[in-house]
Amino acid sequence: MGRVIVIGCGGVATVAINKCCQHPEVFEDLCIASRTLSKCDALKEKLQKNTKTNITTRQIDANNLTELIHFFDEYKPDLVMNLGMPYQNLIIMDACLICKCHYLDTAAYEPEDTDEPNWRKRYEERIKEKNFTAYFDYSYQWEYKKKFEEAGLIALLGCGFDPGVTQAYVAYAKKHEFDRIDTLDILDCNGGDHGYPFATNFNPEINLREVSSEADYYENGKWIRVPAMSIKRQYDFDGVGMKDMYLLHHEEIESISTIYPEIKRIRFYMTFGQSYITHMNCFQNVGLLSTTPIMYEGREITPIQFLKALLPDPASLGPRTKGKTNIGCIFTGVKDGKEKKYYIYNVCDHEEAYKETGLQAISYTTGVPAMCGAMMILNKIWTKPGANTLEEYDPDPFIEALDKYGLPKRESYNPTMVE
Ligand code: NDP
């Protein structure tokens, strides 16, 4: 039996809350807490009549530590699921430590203001030391490892699909399929069509910051930097068909390369259509992706936040999106002295995800793992304390839960390799 607070009420949170409410024996009490109370109330109204989970709602500004502490002290959650923005990860982790509850999120910390001098200084140093330029990295949250360990609490970092399930797939491959993994390609394909010339399928600000950044991959202990969208491949995805995909930096490369130093090369690819790329380049060229505030008619605005306000809300794409996603990991390595290949992935249908939760498959493939991760903590199946990514836990019960609750794995022992 668990008491849970979910922070955020966007696409990912809505799916996770839907799924939690299907398991009232685990999620007995759940408080939906977000910036806009009306969204929390509307979701409660929709779900409460069909679930035994006792749902409450609350307006919260997750930037306000005092407000968070007061709220957590009053509600006394076992677990706080941070499914809002990654900007607030550290502040919510602080509140969890003070109020002695577990923590879970789906994206690595990054700052809202990338011009903040202290953060910028550390960022420039990290580029020199590690040679990757993404705004997000795990170092900030890994600094909480000891504090969570000492408190006997879990902070489960990045428990969506990627990051999240992809790292559980690595742990699963290492446990069952390989004595040694040599290479890993993570492929994230969205074959969905929402009919808009341009829309992002999760939070536009985070999505565009990620995709427009310089890309890189990890090889022989080093990060190799390449210009954004400069490495393109084609791949024929099960359930989707042939798609163009581009090499990107992604947060799980950092944790996988740290936890499995044996892996010689790790790359991440994501599919994009030409229309997405043309629009993104145009926004970039005219400065709309900038995170630096400007003055406009006497008011300070941040260009990328203004752009977000113009774009379709990802949570509204559900009824329009058709097609499937296919996300997974292709490995090469050695088992019992023999070289082998292995591909583990999931195919998720946008329309089926919508039928079940009212959201499209990108929110679904993130919200379901978040619920399954919460279940691992509340049912005390995962007990190792600390601020940990998913590679650090037994993948079997988590992957079994995904199989059962909406994201079943598929496997291939003879996959087409990415050149
Ligand atoms: P949305 O923009 O749909 O939702 C964000 C929610 O957070 C909104 O309800 C918003 O409130 C709320 N929020 C924002 N700021 C605050 C604040 N200061 N205090 C309280 N609530 C706040 O995002 P998504 O659901 O698409 O994404 C959620 C997270 O999941 C993101 O961090 C994203 O990066 C991550 N993600 C992870 C994936 C993975 O596979 N690991 C894949 C996709 C997403 P309001 O309604 O007022 O705007």
Short mmCIF file of C-alpha atoms in Angstrom, two decimals, residues 7-416:
data_model
loop_
_atom_site.label_atom_id
_atom_site.label_comp_id
_atom_site.label_asym_id
_atom_site.label_seq_id
_atom_site.Cartn_x
_atom_site.Cartn_y
_atom_site.Cartn_z
CA ILE A 7 4.22 16.44 -9.62
CA GLY A 8 3.11 17.67 -13.07
CA CYS A 9 -0.08 17.03 -14.96
CA GLY A 10 1.08 16.98 -18.60
CA GLY A 11 1.19 14.08 -21.07
CA VAL A 12 3.59 11.79 -19.21
CA ALA A 13 2.00 12.40 -15.79
CA THR A 14 -1.50 11.78 -17.17
CA VAL A 15 -0.49 8.35 -18.50
CA ALA A 16 1.37 7.43 -15.29
CA ILE A 17 -1.60 8.50 -13.13
CA ASN A 18 -4.02 6.52 -15.37
CA LYS A 19 -1.84 3.45 -14.94
CA CYS A 20 -1.39 3.93 -11.16
CA CYS A 21 -5.18 4.09 -10.81
CA GLN A 22 -5.40 0.65 -12.46
CA HIS A 23 -3.48 -0.69 -9.41
CA PRO A 24 -5.18 0.66 -6.28
CA GLU A 25 -3.71 -2.25 -4.29
CA VAL A 26 -0.29 -0.56 -4.78
CA PHE A 27 -1.28 3.10 -5.23
CA GLU A 28 -3.77 3.52 -2.40
CA ASP A 29 -3.56 7.32 -2.14
CA LEU A 30 -2.39 9.61 -4.91
CA CYS A 31 -2.15 13.41 -4.97
CA ILE A 32 -1.88 15.12 -8.38
CA ALA A 33 0.07 18.33 -7.75
CA SER A 34 0.92 20.74 -10.52
CA ARG A 35 1.18 24.39 -11.49
CA THR A 36 -2.32 24.56 -13.03
CA LEU A 37 -4.84 23.16 -10.54
CA SER A 38 -7.70 22.97 -13.08
CA LYS A 39 -5.77 20.30 -15.07
CA CYS A 40 -5.30 18.21 -11.89
CA ASP A 41 -8.99 18.55 -10.99
CA ALA A 42 -10.11 17.59 -14.52
CA LEU A 43 -7.96 14.45 -14.44
CA LYS A 44 -9.23 13.49 -10.98
CA GLU A 45 -12.81 13.99 -12.19
CA LYS A 46 -12.14 11.67 -15.15
CA LEU A 47 -10.44 8.90 -13.17
CA GLN A 48 -11.96 8.83 -9.68
CA LYS A 49 -15.23 7.13 -10.65
CA ASN A 50 -13.40 4.08 -12.03
CA THR A 51 -10.69 3.54 -9.41
CA LYS A 52 -10.36 2.67 -5.73
CA THR A 53 -7.20 4.82 -5.57
CA ASN A 54 -8.07 7.80 -3.41
CA ILE A 55 -7.16 10.83 -5.59
CA THR A 56 -6.64 14.35 -4.28
CA THR A 57 -5.27 17.43 -6.05
CA ARG A 58 -3.15 20.41 -5.10
CA GLN A 59 -1.68 23.49 -6.74
CA ILE A 60 2.09 23.61 -6.33
CA ASP A 61 5.03 25.61 -7.60
CA ALA A 62 7.84 23.05 -7.70
CA ASN A 63 10.40 25.89 -7.72
CA ASN A 64 9.49 26.73 -4.14
CA LEU A 65 11.33 24.50 -1.65
CA THR A 66 9.43 25.79 1.39
CA GLU A 67 6.10 25.10 -0.30
CA LEU A 68 7.24 21.59 -1.27
CA ILE A 69 8.44 20.76 2.26
CA HIS A 70 5.21 21.99 3.79
CA PHE A 71 3.19 19.93 1.29
CA PHE A 72 5.24 16.72 1.71
CA ASP A 73 5.17 17.07 5.52
CA GLU A 74 1.41 17.37 5.42
CA TYR A 75 0.67 14.59 2.87
CA LYS A 76 3.42 12.20 4.09
CA PRO A 77 4.03 10.42 0.78
CA ASP A 78 6.07 7.23 0.51
CA LEU A 79 7.17 8.34 -2.96
CA VAL A 80 7.21 11.55 -5.01
CA MET A 81 7.04 11.03 -8.79
CA ASN A 82 8.48 14.11 -10.48
CA LEU A 83 6.82 14.04 -13.91
CA GLY A 84 6.96 17.78 -14.51
CA MET A 85 10.07 19.52 -15.78
CA PRO A 86 13.70 18.43 -15.20
CA TYR A 87 14.53 22.01 -14.07
CA GLN A 88 13.07 21.18 -10.64
CA ASN A 89 14.74 17.77 -10.11
CA LEU A 90 17.25 18.97 -7.51
CA ILE A 91 14.83 21.05 -5.48
CA ILE A 92 12.33 18.16 -5.33
CA MET A 93 15.13 15.74 -4.35
CA ASP A 94 16.07 18.15 -1.53
CA ALA A 95 12.47 18.19 -0.30
CA CYS A 96 12.31 14.37 -0.45
CA LEU A 97 15.45 14.07 1.67
CA ILE A 98 14.11 16.53 4.24
CA CYS A 99 10.70 14.81 4.39
CA LYS A 100 12.12 11.27 4.11
CA CYS A 101 10.37 9.92 1.02
CA HIS A 102 11.52 8.16 -2.12
CA TYR A 103 11.91 10.07 -5.43
CA LEU A 104 11.51 9.19 -9.11
CA ASP A 105 11.87 11.21 -12.33
CA THR A 106 12.03 10.65 -16.11
CA ALA A 107 14.70 13.10 -17.30
CA ALA A 108 18.15 14.22 -16.08
CA TYR A 109 18.48 17.61 -14.42
CA GLU A 110 19.13 20.60 -16.61
CA PRO A 111 18.86 24.26 -15.63
CA GLU A 112 16.13 26.51 -16.96
CA ASP A 113 18.58 29.40 -17.25
CA THR A 114 21.68 28.20 -19.11
CA ASP A 115 23.33 31.62 -18.63
CA GLU A 116 23.41 31.34 -14.82
CA PRO A 117 27.13 32.00 -14.12
CA ASN A 118 27.82 29.18 -11.61
CA TRP A 119 26.10 26.58 -13.77
CA ARG A 120 27.81 27.93 -16.94
CA LYS A 121 31.27 27.71 -15.31
CA ARG A 122 30.74 24.06 -14.35
CA TYR A 123 29.27 23.34 -17.81
CA GLU A 124 32.35 24.78 -19.57
CA GLU A 125 34.61 22.71 -17.27
CA ARG A 126 32.62 19.54 -18.04
CA ILE A 127 32.98 20.15 -21.78
CA LYS A 128 36.76 20.40 -21.35
CA GLU A 129 36.93 17.34 -19.10
CA LYS A 130 34.38 15.01 -20.73
CA ASN A 131 33.83 16.56 -24.19
CA PHE A 132 30.05 16.48 -24.36
CA THR A 133 27.98 19.61 -24.68
CA ALA A 134 24.39 18.66 -23.74
CA TYR A 135 22.80 20.95 -21.15
CA PHE A 136 21.85 17.94 -19.05
CA ASP A 137 24.17 15.53 -17.29
CA TYR A 138 23.83 13.16 -14.36
CA SER A 139 26.62 14.65 -12.23
CA TYR A 140 24.22 16.96 -10.36
CA GLN A 141 21.90 14.14 -9.34
CA TRP A 142 24.67 11.60 -8.71
CA GLU A 143 25.96 14.06 -6.09
CA TYR A 144 22.87 13.05 -4.07
CA LYS A 145 23.86 9.34 -4.12
CA LYS A 146 25.39 9.30 -0.64
CA LYS A 147 22.68 11.45 0.92
CA PHE A 148 19.93 9.10 -0.32
CA GLU A 149 22.00 6.04 0.71
CA GLU A 150 22.48 7.41 4.22
CA ALA A 151 18.76 8.17 4.48
CA GLY A 152 17.87 4.64 3.28
CA LEU A 153 15.87 6.19 0.41
CA ILE A 154 15.76 5.58 -3.34
CA ALA A 155 15.98 8.33 -5.95
CA LEU A 156 15.23 6.47 -9.18
CA LEU A 157 16.65 8.61 -11.97
CA GLY A 158 15.29 8.65 -15.52
CA CYS A 159 12.52 6.05 -15.28
CA GLY A 160 10.83 6.64 -18.65
CA PHE A 161 11.55 4.69 -21.83
CA ASP A 162 14.74 6.40 -22.93
CA PRO A 163 16.22 7.03 -20.46
CA GLY A 164 14.72 4.25 -18.40
CA VAL A 165 13.68 1.05 -20.14
CA THR A 166 16.73 1.26 -22.43
CA GLN A 167 19.02 0.94 -19.38
CA ALA A 168 16.94 -1.95 -18.02
CA TYR A 169 17.38 -3.57 -21.45
CA VAL A 170 21.17 -3.22 -21.07
CA ALA A 171 21.07 -4.81 -17.60
CA TYR A 172 18.81 -7.57 -18.98
CA ALA A 173 21.11 -8.24 -21.97
CA LYS A 174 24.13 -8.44 -19.65
CA LYS A 175 22.29 -10.74 -17.21
CA HIS A 176 20.82 -13.17 -19.75
CA GLU A 177 22.47 -12.81 -23.16
CA PHE A 178 26.12 -11.77 -22.87
CA ASP A 179 29.27 -12.41 -20.87
CA ARG A 180 30.64 -9.25 -22.46
CA ILE A 181 28.86 -6.50 -24.41
CA ASP A 182 31.01 -4.82 -27.08
CA THR A 183 28.71 -2.35 -28.84
CA LEU A 184 25.29 -0.85 -28.26
CA ASP A 185 23.02 1.14 -30.57
CA ILE A 186 19.88 2.60 -29.00
CA LEU A 187 17.24 3.26 -31.67
CA ASP A 188 14.23 5.47 -30.94
CA CYS A 189 11.71 5.49 -33.77
CA ASN A 190 8.44 7.38 -33.81
CA GLY A 191 6.46 6.30 -36.87
CA GLY A 192 3.45 8.34 -35.71
CA ASP A 193 1.75 10.97 -37.84
CA HIS A 194 -0.24 13.74 -36.10
CA GLY A 195 -1.05 15.65 -39.28
CA TYR A 196 0.52 18.97 -38.15
CA PRO A 197 3.42 20.45 -40.18
CA PHE A 198 5.32 20.70 -36.86
CA ALA A 199 4.67 19.54 -33.30
CA THR A 200 6.81 17.85 -30.69
CA ASN A 201 5.52 14.70 -29.03
CA PHE A 202 6.75 15.63 -25.58
CA ASN A 203 7.46 18.93 -23.88
CA PRO A 204 8.58 21.20 -26.79
CA GLU A 205 11.15 23.12 -24.78
CA ILE A 206 12.98 19.99 -23.58
CA ASN A 207 12.59 18.24 -26.94
CA LEU A 208 13.98 21.13 -29.01
CA ARG A 209 16.83 21.81 -26.59
CA GLU A 210 17.82 18.14 -26.89
CA VAL A 211 17.53 17.75 -30.65
CA SER A 212 19.16 21.03 -31.70
CA SER A 213 22.24 20.44 -29.52
CA GLU A 214 25.56 19.24 -30.83
CA ALA A 215 25.51 15.43 -31.14
CA ASP A 216 28.00 12.85 -29.90
CA TYR A 217 28.61 9.20 -29.22
CA TYR A 218 30.86 7.24 -26.91
CA GLU A 219 33.80 5.20 -28.23
CA ASN A 220 36.78 3.59 -26.49
CA GLY A 221 36.35 5.65 -23.33
CA LYS A 222 35.89 8.98 -25.13
CA TRP A 223 33.01 11.20 -26.25
CA ILE A 224 33.21 11.95 -29.98
CA ARG A 225 31.48 15.24 -30.87
CA VAL A 226 29.78 15.82 -34.22
CA PRO A 227 27.53 18.65 -35.48
CA ALA A 228 23.78 18.31 -34.76
CA MET A 229 21.94 16.08 -37.26
CA SER A 230 25.15 15.41 -39.22
CA ILE A 231 25.05 11.58 -39.00
CA LYS A 232 22.05 10.12 -40.77
CA ARG A 233 21.15 6.43 -41.28
CA GLN A 234 18.14 4.53 -42.55
CA TYR A 235 16.62 1.62 -40.66
CA ASP A 236 13.72 -0.72 -41.36
CA PHE A 237 11.79 -0.81 -38.06
CA ASP A 238 9.50 -3.69 -37.11
CA GLY A 239 5.92 -2.36 -37.08
CA VAL A 240 6.89 0.95 -38.68
CA GLY A 241 9.00 0.42 -41.83
CA MET A 242 11.94 2.33 -43.29
CA LYS A 243 12.81 5.60 -41.53
CA ASP A 244 15.60 8.18 -41.53
CA MET A 245 17.30 8.41 -38.15
CA TYR A 246 19.93 10.81 -36.82
CA LEU A 247 22.64 10.40 -34.21
CA LEU A 248 21.99 12.40 -31.01
CA HIS A 249 23.47 12.76 -27.55
CA HIS A 250 21.21 11.12 -24.97
CA GLU A 251 21.43 10.94 -21.20
CA GLU A 252 21.57 7.16 -20.83
CA ILE A 253 24.85 6.99 -22.80
CA GLU A 254 26.47 8.72 -19.82
CA SER A 255 25.16 6.27 -17.23
CA ILE A 256 25.60 3.13 -19.36
CA SER A 257 29.21 4.03 -20.22
CA THR A 258 29.91 4.68 -16.52
CA ILE A 259 28.30 1.48 -15.23
CA TYR A 260 29.42 -0.81 -18.13
CA PRO A 261 32.90 0.47 -19.10
CA GLU A 262 33.37 -2.80 -21.09
CA ILE A 263 31.08 -1.44 -23.85
CA LYS A 264 33.41 -0.06 -26.51
CA ARG A 265 30.91 1.99 -28.48
CA ILE A 266 27.49 3.43 -27.54
CA ARG A 267 25.39 5.41 -30.02
CA PHE A 268 21.84 6.79 -29.88
CA TYR A 269 19.68 7.40 -32.94
CA MET A 270 16.26 9.03 -33.21
CA THR A 271 14.00 9.18 -36.27
CA PHE A 272 12.83 12.51 -37.69
CA GLY A 273 10.90 13.41 -40.83
CA GLN A 274 12.11 16.12 -43.19
CA SER A 275 9.36 18.54 -42.10
CA TYR A 276 10.52 18.37 -38.45
CA ILE A 277 14.13 19.09 -39.45
CA THR A 278 13.25 21.95 -41.80
CA HIS A 279 11.12 23.65 -39.13
CA MET A 280 13.72 23.09 -36.40
CA ASN A 281 16.52 24.55 -38.56
CA CYS A 282 14.38 27.56 -39.32
CA PHE A 283 13.56 28.15 -35.61
CA GLN A 284 17.27 27.79 -34.83
CA ASN A 285 18.29 30.21 -37.58
CA VAL A 286 15.91 32.95 -36.44
CA GLY A 287 16.85 32.55 -32.76
CA LEU A 288 13.62 30.99 -31.52
CA LEU A 289 15.45 28.13 -29.78
CA SER A 290 17.47 30.52 -27.61
CA THR A 291 17.24 30.04 -23.83
CA THR A 292 18.56 33.57 -23.21
CA PRO A 293 15.77 36.01 -22.25
CA ILE A 294 15.21 39.09 -24.46
CA MET A 295 13.19 42.26 -23.87
CA TYR A 296 10.04 42.45 -26.01
CA GLU A 297 7.77 45.50 -25.70
CA GLY A 298 8.95 46.16 -22.16
CA ARG A 299 8.64 42.54 -21.02
CA GLU A 300 11.27 39.87 -20.65
CA ILE A 301 10.56 36.72 -22.68
CA THR A 302 12.60 33.59 -23.35
CA PRO A 303 12.41 32.78 -27.09
CA ILE A 304 12.09 28.98 -26.68
CA GLN A 305 9.30 29.41 -24.08
CA PHE A 306 7.47 31.79 -26.43
CA LEU A 307 7.80 29.20 -29.21
CA LYS A 308 6.42 26.52 -26.84
CA ALA A 309 3.33 28.67 -26.28
CA LEU A 310 2.71 28.73 -30.06
CA LEU A 311 3.12 24.99 -30.66
CA PRO A 312 0.46 22.32 -30.16
CA ASP A 313 0.40 20.92 -26.62
CA PRO A 314 1.84 17.36 -26.85
CA ALA A 315 -1.00 16.21 -24.57
CA SER A 316 -3.46 17.25 -27.32
CA LEU A 317 -1.90 15.07 -30.05
CA GLY A 318 -3.54 11.83 -28.84
CA PRO A 319 -6.71 11.84 -30.96
CA ARG A 320 -4.81 12.82 -34.15
CA THR A 321 -1.80 10.48 -33.99
CA LYS A 322 -1.72 7.27 -35.97
CA GLY A 323 1.11 4.77 -36.37
CA LYS A 324 3.56 3.12 -34.00
CA THR A 325 6.72 3.73 -32.03
CA ASN A 326 9.60 1.27 -31.88
CA ILE A 327 12.31 1.84 -29.26
CA GLY A 328 15.07 -0.57 -28.30
CA CYS A 329 18.70 -1.62 -28.07
CA ILE A 330 20.90 -3.59 -30.50
CA PHE A 331 23.94 -5.26 -28.96
CA THR A 332 27.00 -7.11 -30.14
CA GLY A 333 29.19 -9.08 -27.76
CA VAL A 334 30.28 -12.49 -26.61
CA LYS A 335 28.49 -15.37 -24.83
CA ASP A 336 30.26 -18.64 -23.94
CA GLY A 337 33.19 -17.67 -26.16
CA LYS A 338 30.99 -17.03 -29.22
CA GLU A 339 30.23 -13.67 -30.84
CA LYS A 340 26.54 -12.81 -31.00
CA LYS A 341 24.01 -10.07 -31.85
CA TYR A 342 20.83 -9.30 -29.90
CA TYR A 343 18.02 -6.76 -30.33
CA ILE A 344 15.42 -6.06 -27.63
CA TYR A 345 12.69 -3.50 -28.29
CA ASN A 346 9.06 -2.54 -27.84
CA VAL A 347 6.49 -1.56 -30.45
CA CYS A 348 3.70 0.71 -29.18
CA ASP A 349 0.62 1.77 -31.13
CA HIS A 350 -0.43 5.44 -30.85
CA GLU A 351 -4.13 4.73 -31.31
CA GLU A 352 -4.20 1.93 -28.74
CA ALA A 353 -2.33 4.15 -26.25
CA TYR A 354 -4.94 6.86 -26.88
CA LYS A 355 -7.84 4.46 -26.43
CA GLU A 356 -6.53 3.39 -23.04
CA THR A 357 -5.28 6.69 -21.59
CA GLY A 358 -6.28 9.57 -23.89
CA LEU A 359 -2.61 10.20 -24.75
CA GLN A 360 -0.35 9.25 -27.67
CA ALA A 361 2.41 6.64 -27.50
CA ILE A 362 5.31 8.95 -26.56
CA SER A 363 3.57 9.91 -23.32
CA TYR A 364 2.47 6.28 -22.94
CA THR A 365 5.96 4.80 -23.38
CA THR A 366 7.22 7.22 -20.69
CA GLY A 367 4.31 7.09 -18.24
CA VAL A 368 4.04 3.28 -18.11
CA PRO A 369 7.72 2.75 -17.08
CA ALA A 370 7.32 5.53 -14.49
CA MET A 371 4.37 3.61 -12.97
CA CYS A 372 6.29 0.29 -13.13
CA GLY A 373 9.35 1.90 -11.46
CA ALA A 374 7.10 3.29 -8.71
CA MET A 375 5.65 -0.18 -8.27
CA MET A 376 9.19 -1.64 -7.86
CA ILE A 377 9.86 0.86 -5.04
CA LEU A 378 6.50 0.67 -3.26
CA ASN A 379 6.39 -3.14 -3.40
CA LYS A 380 9.97 -3.20 -2.05
CA ILE A 381 11.17 -5.24 -5.05
CA TRP A 382 13.92 -2.68 -5.63
CA THR A 383 15.46 -1.72 -2.30
CA LYS A 384 19.00 -0.47 -3.02
CA PRO A 385 19.11 3.07 -1.64
CA GLY A 386 20.88 5.95 -3.39
CA ALA A 387 20.36 8.18 -6.43
CA ASN A 388 20.52 5.48 -9.08
CA THR A 389 19.71 4.97 -12.74
CA LEU A 390 17.97 1.76 -13.80
CA GLU A 391 21.11 -0.25 -14.67
CA GLU A 392 21.68 -0.59 -10.90
CA TYR A 393 18.57 -2.72 -10.31
CA ASP A 394 17.50 -6.26 -11.24
CA PRO A 395 15.86 -5.78 -14.67
CA ASP A 396 13.71 -8.94 -14.56
CA PRO A 397 10.77 -7.84 -12.37
CA PHE A 398 10.65 -4.44 -14.09
CA ILE A 399 10.65 -5.94 -17.59
CA GLU A 400 8.00 -8.46 -16.47
CA ALA A 401 5.87 -5.56 -15.26
CA LEU A 402 6.32 -3.74 -18.60
CA ASP A 403 5.32 -6.96 -20.41
CA LYS A 404 2.16 -7.16 -18.30
CA TYR A 405 1.14 -3.52 -18.16
CA GLY A 406 1.40 -2.35 -21.76
CA LEU A 407 4.97 -2.34 -23.12
CA PRO A 408 5.90 -5.95 -23.93
CA LYS A 409 9.40 -6.66 -25.17
CA ARG A 410 10.21 -8.20 -28.54
CA GLU A 411 13.55 -9.87 -29.27
CA SER A 412 15.62 -10.74 -32.30
CA TYR A 413 18.85 -12.75 -32.49
CA ASN A 414 19.63 -11.74 -36.06
CA PRO A 415 18.92 -8.02 -36.32
CA THR A 416 20.03 -5.78 -39.18
#
